[in-house]
Amino acid sequence: MGLRHFRVKLRIVPPSPPPFASSDEQQLLAGCLAHDRGAQQQLYLRYKTAMFTCALRILNDQALAQDALQDAFMAVFQQVSTFRQQATLGAWIRRIVVQTALQTLRREQRMEVYDQERHREPLVPWQDNLTGEALAQAIAELPAGYRAVFCLVEVEGYLHREVAELLSISEGTSKSQLHQAKRLLQSKLASLRP
């Protein structure tokens, strides 16, 4: 009994673009395009928590993150006509928030190389299982540049080339800063052991 050979003809179908927004979001976008304050408020309320968290991860300062969030949403409302539906609405807003937070970070000159104040001993005592609080504190104590790269790559899922573009650094610098951030985190978390 011999093996039979089958010829299969595959047709490659390019993936269809993902739907950019639900009908509810489309209505909000239409309202925002018409400068409807109610639609703008609804859009803001829908995304503010996730976007504030994103800005806070980069800036590590609640007041600065709140300011960056406000600036970012002003930019969203001014640029809503440029939304091209190539990504989800949330992803488009997140990109504006990230760019605004990074501009704020540069403006505040928080990307200086090693800030001694942020590298003091952790306040969280060692526990057998690493808590999210201890990890969050260790991330918050990273130098601003390392923290920004770490959060963008490891938390937000950006690629190194995207981080390089956002931060105006080389892709190699992004990789190096991520490596250094991980090394510092490993050192900090190891120092929590009794």
PDB file of C-alpha atoms in Angstrom:
ATOM      1  CA  MET A   1       0.000   0.000   0.000  1.00  0.00           C
ATOM      2  CA  GLY A   2       1.699   3.173  -1.150  1.00  0.00           C
ATOM      3  CA  LEU A   3       1.453   6.660   0.105  1.00  0.00           C
ATOM      4  CA  ARG A   4      -0.811   8.928  -1.795  1.00  0.00           C
ATOM      5  CA  HIS A   5       0.287  12.388  -2.595  1.00  0.00           C
ATOM      6  CA  PHE A   6      -2.231  15.121  -2.475  1.00  0.00           C
ATOM      7  CA  ARG A   7      -1.830  18.463  -3.959  1.00  0.00           C
ATOM      8  CA  VAL A   8      -3.459  21.177  -1.990  1.00  0.00           C
ATOM      9  CA  LYS A   9      -3.933  24.561  -3.436  1.00  0.00           C
ATOM     10  CA  LEU A  10      -3.939  27.220  -0.781  1.00  0.00           C
ATOM     11  CA  ARG A  11      -5.330  30.587  -1.404  1.00  0.00           C
ATOM     12  CA  ILE A  12      -3.821  33.225   0.795  1.00  0.00           C
ATOM     13  CA  VAL A  13      -6.349  35.788   1.773  1.00  0.00           C
ATOM     14  CA  PRO A  14      -4.973  38.979   3.227  1.00  0.00           C
ATOM     15  CA  PRO A  15      -6.390  39.638   6.656  1.00  0.00           C
ATOM     16  CA  SER A  16      -9.206  42.095   6.724  1.00  0.00           C
ATOM     17  CA  PRO A  17      -8.493  45.198   8.711  1.00  0.00           C
ATOM     18  CA  PRO A  18      -9.795  45.029  12.244  1.00  0.00           C
ATOM     19  CA  PRO A  19     -12.900  47.020  12.940  1.00  0.00           C
ATOM     20  CA  PHE A  20     -11.689  50.319  14.297  1.00  0.00           C
ATOM     21  CA  ALA A  21     -14.574  51.130  16.550  1.00  0.00           C
ATOM     22  CA  SER A  22     -17.950  49.930  17.675  1.00  0.00           C
ATOM     23  CA  SER A  23     -21.007  51.802  16.488  1.00  0.00           C
ATOM     24  CA  ASP A  24     -21.073  53.529  19.883  1.00  0.00           C
ATOM     25  CA  GLU A  25     -17.479  54.711  19.378  1.00  0.00           C
ATOM     26  CA  GLN A  26     -18.348  55.820  15.852  1.00  0.00           C
ATOM     27  CA  GLN A  27     -21.112  57.989  17.302  1.00  0.00           C
ATOM     28  CA  LEU A  28     -18.696  59.413  19.866  1.00  0.00           C
ATOM     29  CA  LEU A  29     -16.186  60.150  17.102  1.00  0.00           C
ATOM     30  CA  ALA A  30     -18.856  61.874  15.038  1.00  0.00           C
ATOM     31  CA  GLY A  31     -19.803  63.949  18.075  1.00  0.00           C
ATOM     32  CA  CYS A  32     -16.164  64.821  18.744  1.00  0.00           C
ATOM     33  CA  LEU A  33     -15.725  65.861  15.108  1.00  0.00           C
ATOM     34  CA  ALA A  34     -18.713  68.179  15.596  1.00  0.00           C
ATOM     35  CA  HIS A  35     -17.059  69.561  18.774  1.00  0.00           C
ATOM     36  CA  ASP A  36     -19.910  68.185  20.904  1.00  0.00           C
ATOM     37  CA  ARG A  37     -18.781  68.592  24.546  1.00  0.00           C
ATOM     38  CA  GLY A  38     -20.998  65.705  25.667  1.00  0.00           C
ATOM     39  CA  ALA A  39     -19.361  63.301  23.200  1.00  0.00           C
ATOM     40  CA  GLN A  40     -15.916  64.539  24.211  1.00  0.00           C
ATOM     41  CA  GLN A  41     -16.744  63.964  27.868  1.00  0.00           C
ATOM     42  CA  GLN A  42     -18.031  60.443  27.179  1.00  0.00           C
ATOM     43  CA  LEU A  43     -14.885  59.580  25.195  1.00  0.00           C
ATOM     44  CA  TYR A  44     -12.729  60.961  27.998  1.00  0.00           C
ATOM     45  CA  LEU A  45     -14.623  59.019  30.677  1.00  0.00           C
ATOM     46  CA  ARG A  46     -14.368  55.805  28.667  1.00  0.00           C
ATOM     47  CA  TYR A  47     -10.567  55.940  28.317  1.00  0.00           C
ATOM     48  CA  LYS A  48      -9.303  58.104  31.181  1.00  0.00           C
ATOM     49  CA  THR A  49      -8.457  55.329  33.670  1.00  0.00           C
ATOM     50  CA  ALA A  50      -6.424  53.185  31.271  1.00  0.00           C
ATOM     51  CA  MET A  51      -4.695  56.210  29.772  1.00  0.00           C
ATOM     52  CA  PHE A  52      -3.895  57.718  33.181  1.00  0.00           C
ATOM     53  CA  THR A  53      -2.282  54.419  34.188  1.00  0.00           C
ATOM     54  CA  CYS A  54      -0.222  54.461  30.995  1.00  0.00           C
ATOM     55  CA  ALA A  55       0.976  58.039  31.634  1.00  0.00           C
ATOM     56  CA  LEU A  56       1.676  57.280  35.297  1.00  0.00           C
ATOM     57  CA  ARG A  57       3.891  54.323  34.386  1.00  0.00           C
ATOM     58  CA  ILE A  58       6.044  56.605  32.268  1.00  0.00           C
ATOM     59  CA  LEU A  59       6.098  59.678  34.507  1.00  0.00           C
ATOM     60  CA  ASN A  60       5.952  58.072  37.956  1.00  0.00           C
ATOM     61  CA  ASP A  61       4.273  61.197  39.310  1.00  0.00           C
ATOM     62  CA  GLN A  62       0.496  61.494  39.695  1.00  0.00           C
ATOM     63  CA  ALA A  63       0.325  65.252  39.174  1.00  0.00           C
ATOM     64  CA  LEU A  64       2.476  65.093  36.034  1.00  0.00           C
ATOM     65  CA  ALA A  65       0.493  62.099  34.765  1.00  0.00           C
ATOM     66  CA  GLN A  66      -2.787  63.979  35.282  1.00  0.00           C
ATOM     67  CA  ASP A  67      -1.396  67.015  33.437  1.00  0.00           C
ATOM     68  CA  ALA A  68      -0.134  64.800  30.612  1.00  0.00           C
ATOM     69  CA  LEU A  69      -3.525  63.084  30.419  1.00  0.00           C
ATOM     70  CA  GLN A  70      -5.314  66.426  30.083  1.00  0.00           C
ATOM     71  CA  ASP A  71      -2.847  67.592  27.418  1.00  0.00           C
ATOM     72  CA  ALA A  72      -3.205  64.291  25.574  1.00  0.00           C
ATOM     73  CA  PHE A  73      -6.993  64.460  25.476  1.00  0.00           C
ATOM     74  CA  MET A  74      -6.840  68.053  24.257  1.00  0.00           C
ATOM     75  CA  ALA A  75      -4.627  66.736  21.438  1.00  0.00           C
ATOM     76  CA  VAL A  76      -7.071  63.870  20.805  1.00  0.00           C
ATOM     77  CA  PHE A  77      -9.960  66.307  20.414  1.00  0.00           C
ATOM     78  CA  GLN A  78      -7.907  68.605  18.177  1.00  0.00           C
ATOM     79  CA  GLN A  79      -6.641  65.716  16.032  1.00  0.00           C
ATOM     80  CA  VAL A  80      -9.775  63.558  15.927  1.00  0.00           C
ATOM     81  CA  SER A  81     -10.187  64.349  12.224  1.00  0.00           C
ATOM     82  CA  THR A  82      -6.816  62.662  11.551  1.00  0.00           C
ATOM     83  CA  PHE A  83      -7.930  59.296  12.978  1.00  0.00           C
ATOM     84  CA  ARG A  84      -7.572  56.939  10.007  1.00  0.00           C
ATOM     85  CA  GLN A  85      -9.150  53.775  11.404  1.00  0.00           C
ATOM     86  CA  GLN A  86      -5.945  51.777  10.825  1.00  0.00           C
ATOM     87  CA  ALA A  87      -5.892  50.821  14.491  1.00  0.00           C
ATOM     88  CA  THR A  88      -8.404  50.728  17.282  1.00  0.00           C
ATOM     89  CA  LEU A  89      -9.521  53.999  18.756  1.00  0.00           C
ATOM     90  CA  GLY A  90      -7.981  53.016  22.097  1.00  0.00           C
ATOM     91  CA  ALA A  91      -4.606  52.284  20.475  1.00  0.00           C
ATOM     92  CA  TRP A  92      -4.670  55.645  18.687  1.00  0.00           C
ATOM     93  CA  ILE A  93      -5.467  57.494  21.919  1.00  0.00           C
ATOM     94  CA  ARG A  94      -2.799  55.485  23.798  1.00  0.00           C
ATOM     95  CA  ARG A  95      -0.166  56.527  21.251  1.00  0.00           C
ATOM     96  CA  ILE A  96      -1.049  60.192  21.803  1.00  0.00           C
ATOM     97  CA  VAL A  97      -0.929  59.686  25.591  1.00  0.00           C
ATOM     98  CA  VAL A  98       2.480  57.998  25.367  1.00  0.00           C
ATOM     99  CA  GLN A  99       3.868  60.769  23.164  1.00  0.00           C
ATOM    100  CA  THR A 100       2.484  63.444  25.483  1.00  0.00           C
ATOM    101  CA  ALA A 101       3.860  61.709  28.589  1.00  0.00           C
ATOM    102  CA  LEU A 102       7.278  61.422  26.958  1.00  0.00           C
ATOM    103  CA  GLN A 103       7.214  65.114  26.028  1.00  0.00           C
ATOM    104  CA  THR A 104       6.319  65.906  29.631  1.00  0.00           C
ATOM    105  CA  LEU A 105       9.166  63.702  30.815  1.00  0.00           C
ATOM    106  CA  ARG A 106      11.628  65.555  28.594  1.00  0.00           C
ATOM    107  CA  ARG A 107      10.235  68.946  29.601  1.00  0.00           C
ATOM    108  CA  GLU A 108      10.622  68.131  33.263  1.00  0.00           C
ATOM    109  CA  GLN A 109      14.177  66.971  32.578  1.00  0.00           C
ATOM    110  CA  ARG A 110      13.448  63.716  34.322  1.00  0.00           C
ATOM    111  CA  MET A 111      15.551  61.593  31.981  1.00  0.00           C
ATOM    112  CA  GLU A 112      18.814  62.373  33.716  1.00  0.00           C
ATOM    113  CA  VAL A 113      21.038  59.391  34.262  1.00  0.00           C
ATOM    114  CA  TYR A 114      20.873  58.144  37.886  1.00  0.00           C
ATOM    115  CA  ASP A 115      18.807  59.949  40.450  1.00  0.00           C
ATOM    116  CA  GLN A 116      20.091  59.062  43.929  1.00  0.00           C
ATOM    117  CA  GLU A 117      16.767  59.945  45.565  1.00  0.00           C
ATOM    118  CA  ARG A 118      14.972  57.249  43.590  1.00  0.00           C
ATOM    119  CA  HIS A 119      17.569  54.610  44.425  1.00  0.00           C
ATOM    120  CA  ARG A 120      17.181  54.547  48.177  1.00  0.00           C
ATOM    121  CA  GLU A 121      16.486  51.246  49.905  1.00  0.00           C
ATOM    122  CA  PRO A 122      13.016  49.802  49.226  1.00  0.00           C
ATOM    123  CA  LEU A 123      10.441  50.350  51.937  1.00  0.00           C
ATOM    124  CA  VAL A 124       8.632  47.085  51.289  1.00  0.00           C
ATOM    125  CA  PRO A 125       9.858  44.194  53.477  1.00  0.00           C
ATOM    126  CA  TRP A 126      10.727  40.926  51.753  1.00  0.00           C
ATOM    127  CA  GLN A 127       7.939  38.404  51.424  1.00  0.00           C
ATOM    128  CA  ASP A 128       8.221  34.842  50.179  1.00  0.00           C
ATOM    129  CA  ASN A 129       6.116  35.714  47.165  1.00  0.00           C
ATOM    130  CA  LEU A 130       6.971  38.919  45.399  1.00  0.00           C
ATOM    131  CA  THR A 131       4.029  41.275  45.669  1.00  0.00           C
ATOM    132  CA  GLY A 132       2.828  43.497  42.895  1.00  0.00           C
ATOM    133  CA  GLU A 133       3.382  46.403  45.259  1.00  0.00           C
ATOM    134  CA  ALA A 134       7.072  45.540  45.677  1.00  0.00           C
ATOM    135  CA  LEU A 135       7.515  45.178  41.928  1.00  0.00           C
ATOM    136  CA  ALA A 136       5.692  48.461  41.267  1.00  0.00           C
ATOM    137  CA  GLN A 137       7.916  50.203  43.813  1.00  0.00           C
ATOM    138  CA  ALA A 138      11.048  48.726  42.235  1.00  0.00           C
ATOM    139  CA  ILE A 139       9.918  49.918  38.797  1.00  0.00           C
ATOM    140  CA  ALA A 140       9.111  53.373  40.201  1.00  0.00           C
ATOM    141  CA  GLU A 141      12.653  53.619  41.581  1.00  0.00           C
ATOM    142  CA  LEU A 142      14.281  53.034  38.187  1.00  0.00           C
ATOM    143  CA  PRO A 143      15.923  56.065  36.561  1.00  0.00           C
ATOM    144  CA  ALA A 144      13.357  57.827  34.368  1.00  0.00           C
ATOM    145  CA  GLY A 145      14.862  56.749  31.032  1.00  0.00           C
ATOM    146  CA  TYR A 146      15.104  53.098  32.052  1.00  0.00           C
ATOM    147  CA  ARG A 147      11.588  53.199  33.503  1.00  0.00           C
ATOM    148  CA  ALA A 148      10.149  54.704  30.320  1.00  0.00           C
ATOM    149  CA  VAL A 149      11.741  52.055  28.087  1.00  0.00           C
ATOM    150  CA  PHE A 150      10.844  49.224  30.493  1.00  0.00           C
ATOM    151  CA  CYS A 151       7.193  50.297  30.719  1.00  0.00           C
ATOM    152  CA  LEU A 152       6.833  50.874  26.987  1.00  0.00           C
ATOM    153  CA  VAL A 153       8.344  47.500  26.024  1.00  0.00           C
ATOM    154  CA  GLU A 154       7.371  45.179  28.874  1.00  0.00           C
ATOM    155  CA  VAL A 155       4.074  46.700  30.026  1.00  0.00           C
ATOM    156  CA  GLU A 156       2.633  48.459  26.979  1.00  0.00           C
ATOM    157  CA  GLY A 157       4.016  46.003  24.392  1.00  0.00           C
ATOM    158  CA  TYR A 158       5.836  48.431  22.112  1.00  0.00           C
ATOM    159  CA  LEU A 159       8.642  47.185  19.847  1.00  0.00           C
ATOM    160  CA  HIS A 160      12.151  48.583  20.274  1.00  0.00           C
ATOM    161  CA  ARG A 161      11.932  50.424  16.939  1.00  0.00           C
ATOM    162  CA  GLU A 162       8.695  52.101  18.110  1.00  0.00           C
ATOM    163  CA  VAL A 163      10.268  53.032  21.450  1.00  0.00           C
ATOM    164  CA  ALA A 164      13.300  54.411  19.616  1.00  0.00           C
ATOM    165  CA  GLU A 165      11.036  56.597  17.487  1.00  0.00           C
ATOM    166  CA  LEU A 166       8.952  57.783  20.450  1.00  0.00           C
ATOM    167  CA  LEU A 167      11.966  58.621  22.624  1.00  0.00           C
ATOM    168  CA  SER A 168      14.197  59.899  19.804  1.00  0.00           C
ATOM    169  CA  ILE A 169      16.896  57.353  20.642  1.00  0.00           C
ATOM    170  CA  SER A 170      18.440  54.522  18.648  1.00  0.00           C
ATOM    171  CA  GLU A 171      16.993  51.034  18.705  1.00  0.00           C
ATOM    172  CA  GLY A 172      20.250  49.836  20.281  1.00  0.00           C
ATOM    173  CA  THR A 173      19.889  52.388  23.078  1.00  0.00           C
ATOM    174  CA  SER A 174      16.345  51.169  23.698  1.00  0.00           C
ATOM    175  CA  LYS A 175      17.572  47.577  23.983  1.00  0.00           C
ATOM    176  CA  SER A 176      20.462  48.610  26.213  1.00  0.00           C
ATOM    177  CA  GLN A 177      18.230  50.638  28.531  1.00  0.00           C
ATOM    178  CA  LEU A 178      15.774  47.750  28.781  1.00  0.00           C
ATOM    179  CA  HIS A 179      18.634  45.394  29.673  1.00  0.00           C
ATOM    180  CA  GLN A 180      19.918  47.829  32.305  1.00  0.00           C
ATOM    181  CA  ALA A 181      16.403  48.314  33.704  1.00  0.00           C
ATOM    182  CA  LYS A 182      15.967  44.554  34.065  1.00  0.00           C
ATOM    183  CA  ARG A 183      19.401  44.257  35.680  1.00  0.00           C
ATOM    184  CA  LEU A 184      18.557  46.993  38.196  1.00  0.00           C
ATOM    185  CA  LEU A 185      15.163  45.440  38.924  1.00  0.00           C
ATOM    186  CA  GLN A 186      16.738  42.054  39.487  1.00  0.00           C
ATOM    187  CA  SER A 187      19.261  43.607  41.850  1.00  0.00           C
ATOM    188  CA  LYS A 188      16.594  45.577  43.740  1.00  0.00           C
ATOM    189  CA  LEU A 189      14.289  42.606  44.128  1.00  0.00           C
ATOM    190  CA  ALA A 190      17.141  40.348  45.228  1.00  0.00           C
ATOM    191  CA  SER A 191      18.086  42.915  47.884  1.00  0.00           C
ATOM    192  CA  LEU A 192      14.615  42.539  49.412  1.00  0.00           C
ATOM    193  CA  ARG A 193      15.512  39.059  50.646  1.00  0.00           C
ATOM    194  CA  PRO A 194      16.411  38.868  54.340  1.00  0.00           C
TER     195      PRO A 194
END
